[in-house]
Coordinates of C-alpha atoms and ligand atoms in Angstrom, one line a residue:
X1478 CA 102.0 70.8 194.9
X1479 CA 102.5 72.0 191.0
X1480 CA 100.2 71.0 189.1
X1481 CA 101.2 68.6 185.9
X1482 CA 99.6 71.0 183.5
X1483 CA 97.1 73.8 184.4
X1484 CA 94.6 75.8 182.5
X1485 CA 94.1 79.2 183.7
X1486 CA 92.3 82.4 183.0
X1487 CA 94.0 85.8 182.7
X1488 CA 91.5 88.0 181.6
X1489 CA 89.2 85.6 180.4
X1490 CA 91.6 84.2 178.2
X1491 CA 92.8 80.9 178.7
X1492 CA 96.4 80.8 179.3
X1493 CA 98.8 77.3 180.4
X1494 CA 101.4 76.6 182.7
X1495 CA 103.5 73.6 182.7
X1496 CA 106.6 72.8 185.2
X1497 CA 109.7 72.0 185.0
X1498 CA 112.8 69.9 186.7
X1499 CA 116.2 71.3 186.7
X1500 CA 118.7 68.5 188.2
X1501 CA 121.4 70.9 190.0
X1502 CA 123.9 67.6 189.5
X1503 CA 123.4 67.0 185.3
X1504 CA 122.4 70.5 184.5
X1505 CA 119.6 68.4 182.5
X1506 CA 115.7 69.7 182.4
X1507 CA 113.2 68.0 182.0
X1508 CA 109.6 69.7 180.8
X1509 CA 105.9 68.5 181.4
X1510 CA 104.0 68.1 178.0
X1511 CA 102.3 71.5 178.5
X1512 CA 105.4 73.0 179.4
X1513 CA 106.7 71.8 175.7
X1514 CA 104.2 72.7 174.1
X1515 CA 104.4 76.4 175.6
X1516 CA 107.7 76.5 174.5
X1517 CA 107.4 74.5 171.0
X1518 CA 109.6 72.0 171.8
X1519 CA 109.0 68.2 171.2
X1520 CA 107.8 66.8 173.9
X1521 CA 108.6 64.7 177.0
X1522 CA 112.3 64.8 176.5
X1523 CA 115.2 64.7 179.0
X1524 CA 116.9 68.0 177.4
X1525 CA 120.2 70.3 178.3
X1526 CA 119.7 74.0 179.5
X1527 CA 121.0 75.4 176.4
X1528 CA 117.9 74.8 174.7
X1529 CA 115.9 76.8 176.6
X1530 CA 118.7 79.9 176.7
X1531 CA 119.2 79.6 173.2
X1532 CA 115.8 81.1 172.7
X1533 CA 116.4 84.0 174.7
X1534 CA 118.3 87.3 173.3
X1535 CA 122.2 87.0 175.2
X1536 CA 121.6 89.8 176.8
X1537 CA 118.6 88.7 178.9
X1538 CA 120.4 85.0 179.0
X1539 CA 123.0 85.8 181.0
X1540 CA 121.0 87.9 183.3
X1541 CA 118.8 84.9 183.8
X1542 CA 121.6 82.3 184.2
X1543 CA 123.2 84.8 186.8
X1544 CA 119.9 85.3 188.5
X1545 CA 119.5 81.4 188.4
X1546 CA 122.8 80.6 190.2
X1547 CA 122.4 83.1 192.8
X1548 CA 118.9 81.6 193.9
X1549 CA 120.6 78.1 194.1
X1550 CA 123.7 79.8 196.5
X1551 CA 121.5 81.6 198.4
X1552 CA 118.7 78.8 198.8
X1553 CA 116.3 81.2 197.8
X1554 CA 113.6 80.8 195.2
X1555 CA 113.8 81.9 191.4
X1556 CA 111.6 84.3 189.5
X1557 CA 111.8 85.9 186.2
X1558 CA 110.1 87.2 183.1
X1559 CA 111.9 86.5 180.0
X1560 CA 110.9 87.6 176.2
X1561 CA 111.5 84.0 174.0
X1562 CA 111.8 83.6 170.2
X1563 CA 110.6 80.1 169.8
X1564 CA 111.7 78.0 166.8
X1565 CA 108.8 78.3 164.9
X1566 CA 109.5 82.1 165.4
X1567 CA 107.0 83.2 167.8
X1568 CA 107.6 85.7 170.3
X1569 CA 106.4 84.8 173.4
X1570 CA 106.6 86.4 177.2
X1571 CA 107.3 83.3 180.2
X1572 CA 106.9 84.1 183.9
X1573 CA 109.6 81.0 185.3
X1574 CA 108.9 80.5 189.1
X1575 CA 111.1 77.7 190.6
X1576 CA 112.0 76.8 193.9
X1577 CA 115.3 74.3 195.1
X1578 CA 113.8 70.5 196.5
X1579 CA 115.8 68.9 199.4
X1580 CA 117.2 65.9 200.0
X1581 CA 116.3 64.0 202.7
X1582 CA 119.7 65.1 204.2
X1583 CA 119.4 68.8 203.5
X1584 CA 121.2 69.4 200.5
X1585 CA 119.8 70.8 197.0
X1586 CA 119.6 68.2 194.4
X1587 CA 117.1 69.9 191.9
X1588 CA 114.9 73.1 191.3
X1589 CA 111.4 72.7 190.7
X1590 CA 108.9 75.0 189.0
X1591 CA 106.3 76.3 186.5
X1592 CA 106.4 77.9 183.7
X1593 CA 103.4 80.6 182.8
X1594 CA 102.7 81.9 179.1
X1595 CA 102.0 86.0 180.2
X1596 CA 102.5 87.1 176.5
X1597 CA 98.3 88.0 176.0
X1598 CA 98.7 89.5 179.5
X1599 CA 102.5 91.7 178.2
X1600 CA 100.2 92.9 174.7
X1601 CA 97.6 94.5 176.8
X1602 CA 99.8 96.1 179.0
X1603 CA 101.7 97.6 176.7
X1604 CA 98.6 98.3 175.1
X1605 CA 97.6 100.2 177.7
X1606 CA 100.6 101.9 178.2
X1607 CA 100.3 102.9 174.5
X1608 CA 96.8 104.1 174.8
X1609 CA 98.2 106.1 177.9
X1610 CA 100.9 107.9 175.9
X1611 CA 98.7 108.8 172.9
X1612 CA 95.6 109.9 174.9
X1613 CA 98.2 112.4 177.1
X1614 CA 100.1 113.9 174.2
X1615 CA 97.2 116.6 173.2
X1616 CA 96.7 117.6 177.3
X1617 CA 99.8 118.0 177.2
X1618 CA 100.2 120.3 174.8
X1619 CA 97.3 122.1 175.3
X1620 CA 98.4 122.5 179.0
X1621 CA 101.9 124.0 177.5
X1622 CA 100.0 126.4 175.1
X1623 CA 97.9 127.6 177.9
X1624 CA 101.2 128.4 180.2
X1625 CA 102.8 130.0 177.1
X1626 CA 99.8 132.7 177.2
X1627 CA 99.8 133.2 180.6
X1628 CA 103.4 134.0 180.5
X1629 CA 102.9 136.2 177.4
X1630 CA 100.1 137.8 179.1
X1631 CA 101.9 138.4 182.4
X1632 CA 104.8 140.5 180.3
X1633 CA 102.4 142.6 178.5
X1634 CA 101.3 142.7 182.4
X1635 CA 97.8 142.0 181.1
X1636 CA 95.8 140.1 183.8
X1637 CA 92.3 139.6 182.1
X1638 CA 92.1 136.3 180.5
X1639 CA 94.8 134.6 183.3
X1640 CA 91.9 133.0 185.0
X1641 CA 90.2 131.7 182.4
X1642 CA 93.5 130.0 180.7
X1643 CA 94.7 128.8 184.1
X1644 CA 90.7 127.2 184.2
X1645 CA 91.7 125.7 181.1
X1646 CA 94.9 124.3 182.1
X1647 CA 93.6 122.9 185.2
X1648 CA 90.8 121.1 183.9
X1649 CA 93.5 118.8 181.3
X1650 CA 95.6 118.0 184.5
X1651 CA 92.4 116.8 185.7
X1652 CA 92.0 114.9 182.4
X1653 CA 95.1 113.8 182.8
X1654 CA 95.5 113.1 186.3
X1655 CA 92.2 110.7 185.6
X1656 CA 93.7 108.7 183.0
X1657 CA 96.8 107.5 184.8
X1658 CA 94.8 106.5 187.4
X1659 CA 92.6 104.5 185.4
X1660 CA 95.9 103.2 183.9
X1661 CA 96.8 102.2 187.0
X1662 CA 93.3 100.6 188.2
X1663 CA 93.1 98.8 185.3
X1664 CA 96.6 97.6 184.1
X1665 CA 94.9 96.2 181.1
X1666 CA 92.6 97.7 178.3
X1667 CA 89.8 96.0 178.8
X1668 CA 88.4 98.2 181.7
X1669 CA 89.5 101.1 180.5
X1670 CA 86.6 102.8 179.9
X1671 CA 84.8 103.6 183.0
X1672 CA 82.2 106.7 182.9
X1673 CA 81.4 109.1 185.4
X1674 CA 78.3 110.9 184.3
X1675 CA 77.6 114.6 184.2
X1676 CA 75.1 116.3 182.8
X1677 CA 76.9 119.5 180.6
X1678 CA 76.3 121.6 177.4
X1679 CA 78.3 119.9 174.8
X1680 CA 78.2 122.6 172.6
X1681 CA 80.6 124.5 175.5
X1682 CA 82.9 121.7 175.5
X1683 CA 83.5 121.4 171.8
X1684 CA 83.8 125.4 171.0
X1685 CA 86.6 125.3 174.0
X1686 CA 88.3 122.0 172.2
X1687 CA 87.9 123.7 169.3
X1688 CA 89.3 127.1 170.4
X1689 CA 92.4 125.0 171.9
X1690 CA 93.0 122.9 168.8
X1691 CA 93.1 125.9 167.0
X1692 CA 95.8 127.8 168.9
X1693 CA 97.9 124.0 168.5
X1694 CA 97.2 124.0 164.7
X1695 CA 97.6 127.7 163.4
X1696 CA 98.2 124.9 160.0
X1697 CA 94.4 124.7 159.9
X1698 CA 91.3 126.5 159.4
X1699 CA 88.3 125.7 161.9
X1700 CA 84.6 126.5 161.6
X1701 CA 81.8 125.1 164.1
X1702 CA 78.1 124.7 163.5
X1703 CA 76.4 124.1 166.7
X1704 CA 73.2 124.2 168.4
X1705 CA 72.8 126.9 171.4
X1706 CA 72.4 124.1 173.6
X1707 CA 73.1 120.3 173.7
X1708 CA 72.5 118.8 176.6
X1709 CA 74.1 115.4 177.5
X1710 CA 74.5 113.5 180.6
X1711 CA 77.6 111.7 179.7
X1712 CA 81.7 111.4 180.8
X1713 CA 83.1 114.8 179.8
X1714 CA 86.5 113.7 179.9
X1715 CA 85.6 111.1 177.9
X1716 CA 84.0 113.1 175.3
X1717 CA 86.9 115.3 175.2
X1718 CA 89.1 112.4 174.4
X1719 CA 86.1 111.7 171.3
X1720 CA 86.7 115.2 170.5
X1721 CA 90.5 115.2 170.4
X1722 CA 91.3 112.4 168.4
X1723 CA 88.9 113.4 165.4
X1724 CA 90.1 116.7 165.5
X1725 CA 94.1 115.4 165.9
X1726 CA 93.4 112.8 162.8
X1727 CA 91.4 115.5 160.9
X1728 CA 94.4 117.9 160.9
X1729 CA 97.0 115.1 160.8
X1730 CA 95.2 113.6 157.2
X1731 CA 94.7 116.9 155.6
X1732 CA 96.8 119.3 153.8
X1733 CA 98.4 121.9 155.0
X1734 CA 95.6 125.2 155.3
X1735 CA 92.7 123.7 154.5
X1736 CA 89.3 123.4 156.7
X1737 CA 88.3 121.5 159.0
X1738 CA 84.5 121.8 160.6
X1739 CA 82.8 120.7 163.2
X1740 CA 78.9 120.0 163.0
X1741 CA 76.2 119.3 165.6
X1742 CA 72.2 118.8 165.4
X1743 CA 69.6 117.1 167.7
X1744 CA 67.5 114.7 165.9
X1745 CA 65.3 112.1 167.7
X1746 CA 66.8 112.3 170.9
X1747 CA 70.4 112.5 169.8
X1748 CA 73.1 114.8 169.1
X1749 CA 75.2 113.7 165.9
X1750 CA 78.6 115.6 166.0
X1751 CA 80.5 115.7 162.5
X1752 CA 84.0 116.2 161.9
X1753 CA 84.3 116.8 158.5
X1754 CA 88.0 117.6 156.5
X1755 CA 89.5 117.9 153.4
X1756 CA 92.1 115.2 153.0
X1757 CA 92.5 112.1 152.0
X1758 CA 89.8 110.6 153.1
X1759 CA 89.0 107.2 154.8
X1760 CA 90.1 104.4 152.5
X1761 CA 87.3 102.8 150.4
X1762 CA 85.8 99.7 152.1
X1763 CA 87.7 100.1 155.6
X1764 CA 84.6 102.3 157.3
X1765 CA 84.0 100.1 159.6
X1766 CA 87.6 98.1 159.8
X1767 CA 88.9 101.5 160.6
X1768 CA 87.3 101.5 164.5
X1769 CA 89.6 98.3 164.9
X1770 CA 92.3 98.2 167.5
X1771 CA 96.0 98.7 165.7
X1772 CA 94.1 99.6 162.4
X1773 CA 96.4 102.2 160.7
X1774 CA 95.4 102.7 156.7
X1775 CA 98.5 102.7 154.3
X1776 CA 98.7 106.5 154.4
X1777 CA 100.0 107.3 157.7
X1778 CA 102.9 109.0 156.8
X1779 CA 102.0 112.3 158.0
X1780 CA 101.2 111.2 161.7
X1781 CA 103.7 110.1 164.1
X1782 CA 105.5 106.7 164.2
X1783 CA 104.0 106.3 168.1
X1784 CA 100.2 106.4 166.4
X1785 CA 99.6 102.8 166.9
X1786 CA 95.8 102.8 165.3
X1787 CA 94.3 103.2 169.0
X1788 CA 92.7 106.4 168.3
X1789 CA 90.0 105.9 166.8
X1790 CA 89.2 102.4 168.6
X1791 CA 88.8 104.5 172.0
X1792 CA 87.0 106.6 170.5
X1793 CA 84.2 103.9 169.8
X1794 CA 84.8 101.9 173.3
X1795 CA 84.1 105.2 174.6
X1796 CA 80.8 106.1 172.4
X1797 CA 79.6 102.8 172.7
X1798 CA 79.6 103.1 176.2
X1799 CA 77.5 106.0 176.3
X1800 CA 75.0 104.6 174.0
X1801 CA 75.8 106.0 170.6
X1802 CA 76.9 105.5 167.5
X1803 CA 80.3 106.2 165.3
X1804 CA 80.8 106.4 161.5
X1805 CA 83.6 107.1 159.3
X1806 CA 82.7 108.0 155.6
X1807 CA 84.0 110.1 152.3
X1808 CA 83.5 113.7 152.4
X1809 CA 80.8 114.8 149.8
X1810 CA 83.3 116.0 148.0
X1811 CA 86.6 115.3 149.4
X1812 CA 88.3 114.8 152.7
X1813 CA 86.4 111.9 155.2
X1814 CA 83.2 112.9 157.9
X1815 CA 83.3 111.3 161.1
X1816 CA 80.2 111.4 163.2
X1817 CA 79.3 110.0 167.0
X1818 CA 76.1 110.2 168.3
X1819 CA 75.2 110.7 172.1
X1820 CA 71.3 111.0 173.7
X1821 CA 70.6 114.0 174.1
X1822 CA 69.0 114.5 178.1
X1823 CA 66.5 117.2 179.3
X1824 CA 67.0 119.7 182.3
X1825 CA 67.6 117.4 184.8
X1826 CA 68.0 113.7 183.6
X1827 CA 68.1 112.1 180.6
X1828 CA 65.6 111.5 177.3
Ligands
LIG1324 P1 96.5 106.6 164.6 O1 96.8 107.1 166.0 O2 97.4 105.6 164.1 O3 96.2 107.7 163.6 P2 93.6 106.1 164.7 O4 92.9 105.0 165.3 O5 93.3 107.5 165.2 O6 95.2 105.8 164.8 O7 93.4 106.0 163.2 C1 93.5 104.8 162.5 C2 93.7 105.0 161.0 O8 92.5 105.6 160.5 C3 94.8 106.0 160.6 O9 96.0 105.3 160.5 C4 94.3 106.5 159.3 O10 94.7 105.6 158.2 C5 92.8 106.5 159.4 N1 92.2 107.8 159.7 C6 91.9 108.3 160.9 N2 91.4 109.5 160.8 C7 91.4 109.8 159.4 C8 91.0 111.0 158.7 N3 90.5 112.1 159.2 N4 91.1 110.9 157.3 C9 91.6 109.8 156.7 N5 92.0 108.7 157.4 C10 91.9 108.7 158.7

């Protein structure tokens, strides 16, 4: 039995369904209150079909009516996603389920259904998706540079220095293979950081992401400033992706040839990494704002139109997961500092 009008929880949201009535004789449909309300319609009323296709782009419309007709010829049930633009101009996402009722003699006389707001659950996915695509772009690239070496090094048929780049290579499949399965575990944002813990020198990890940026950006200068050793027990792939998008934004917010330096020290059982550049720095007041999901500042013309302002909000999921800290501030001089923090572990487990 449908229920009249039911909360449920996607995600810990609370979402509602309604149903609906469709009389196969009078083409007329007729809504539960909830259902109305989903929709932004007044409510209770006996109303035609158009208003309901009127709110759905043509295209879609006559994919759904088509759709529609072929479930009642084939006495099969209905189901379909569609993208609405309500009257009060909201964009919403409806999951329609409906299924034909009998009368007593066999014959179709109405389709009955529900009707499911998924627009909370269409924003994370794509979402998601989003966060995918940015977080694979740099692998990607890195994994091309690395092949374009070993194919230059192969027709100076110079073998040293194969292994190591091949190493390289292998490890961002592994990055990236990772990712698209958490993707796919996950389907949503809100899982998406899950940790698997390995003890490693960080200082290792960020002269090799270093290195690699480097070879991307010949645009930019590098210099690093690290301890010998930094031990942390944390998600390396993880701290790559940290890694990555401060050194992508540093580059992508500064001019053209100017430096860009990565710091490290240990105090008091934590590491604090710096990424410090010379552009135009974080915009005053937004320090904190700019660790918000979809924040982008009013200067992004020099990154991509696909940046969506996810970066940097990983970036803190993922820090905050580990047990540290970010900041974003103004350069001493010029140019913006962003810092995370980790714990620091001893030989063998952590502080
Ligand atoms: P996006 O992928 O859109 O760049 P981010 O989350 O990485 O998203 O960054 C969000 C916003 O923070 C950017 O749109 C930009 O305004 C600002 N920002 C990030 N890094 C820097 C930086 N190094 N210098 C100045 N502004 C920055």
């Amino acid at each position: 039995m449908i229920n009249k009008e039911s909360p449920m929880s996607y995600f810990g949201k609370e979402i509602i369904t309604g149903n609906w009535t469709i009389s196969l004789d009078t083409k007329r449909l007729s809504m539960c209150p909830g259902a109305s309300k989903l929709l932004e319609l007044s409510r209770n009323k006996d109303r035609g079909l158009h208003c309901i296709f009127e709110m759905i782009d043509p295209q879609e419309r006559w994919k759904l009516i088509r759709e529609f007709n072929m479930a009642i010829r084939n006495k099969a049930s209905f189901e379909k996603q569609v993208k609405i633009l309500t009257i009060n101009g909201q964009t919403k996402w409806m999951h329609i389920r409906g299924v034909l009722n009998y009368r007593r003699w066999g014959t179709p006389d109405k389709m009955i259904g529900i009707i499911e707001d998924i627009t909370q659950k269409q924003i994370e996915e794509s979402t998601s998706l989003s966060i995918v695509s940015h977080e694979l772009r740099t692998p990607l690239t890195i994994i091309k540079l690395n092949m374009q070496m070993v194919k230059g090094l192969l027709e100076h048929n110079t073998f040293h220095g194969i292994p190591r780049l091949l190493e390289r290579a292998d490890f961002h499949v592994d990055f990236m293979t990772r990712l698209i399965e958490e993707y796919g575990r996950n389907s949503g944002i809100r899982n998406h950081v899950r940790t698997d813990l390995i003890q490693f020198n960080l200082r290792q990890l960020i002269e090799s992401i270093v290195t690699e940026v480097k070879t991307m950006y010949s645009s930019h200068r590098f210099s690093t400033n690290l301890p010998t050793e930094i031990l942390v027990r944390a998600d390396k792939y993880k701290i790559l992706q940290v890694l990555v998008n401060y050194l992508t934004n540093a580059v992508s917010y500064s001019p053209h040839a100017s430096l860009v330096c990565v710091n490290a020290m240990i105090a008091h059982g934590f590491v604090v990494v710096s990424v410090h550049d010379q552009g135009i720095g974080v915009p005053a007041g937004a320090e904190e704002q700019i660790f918000e999901k979809f924040y982008r500042g009013t200067c992004f013309k020099q990154s991509s139109s696909r940046n969506r302002g996810l970066g940097l909000y990983l970036v803190k999921q993922i820090i905050t997961q580990h047990g540290g800290e970010v900041k974003a501030e103004k350069g001493e001089l010029k140019g913006s500092v962003f810092t995370f923090t980790l714990p620091v572990s001893f030989h063998g487990g952590n502080l």
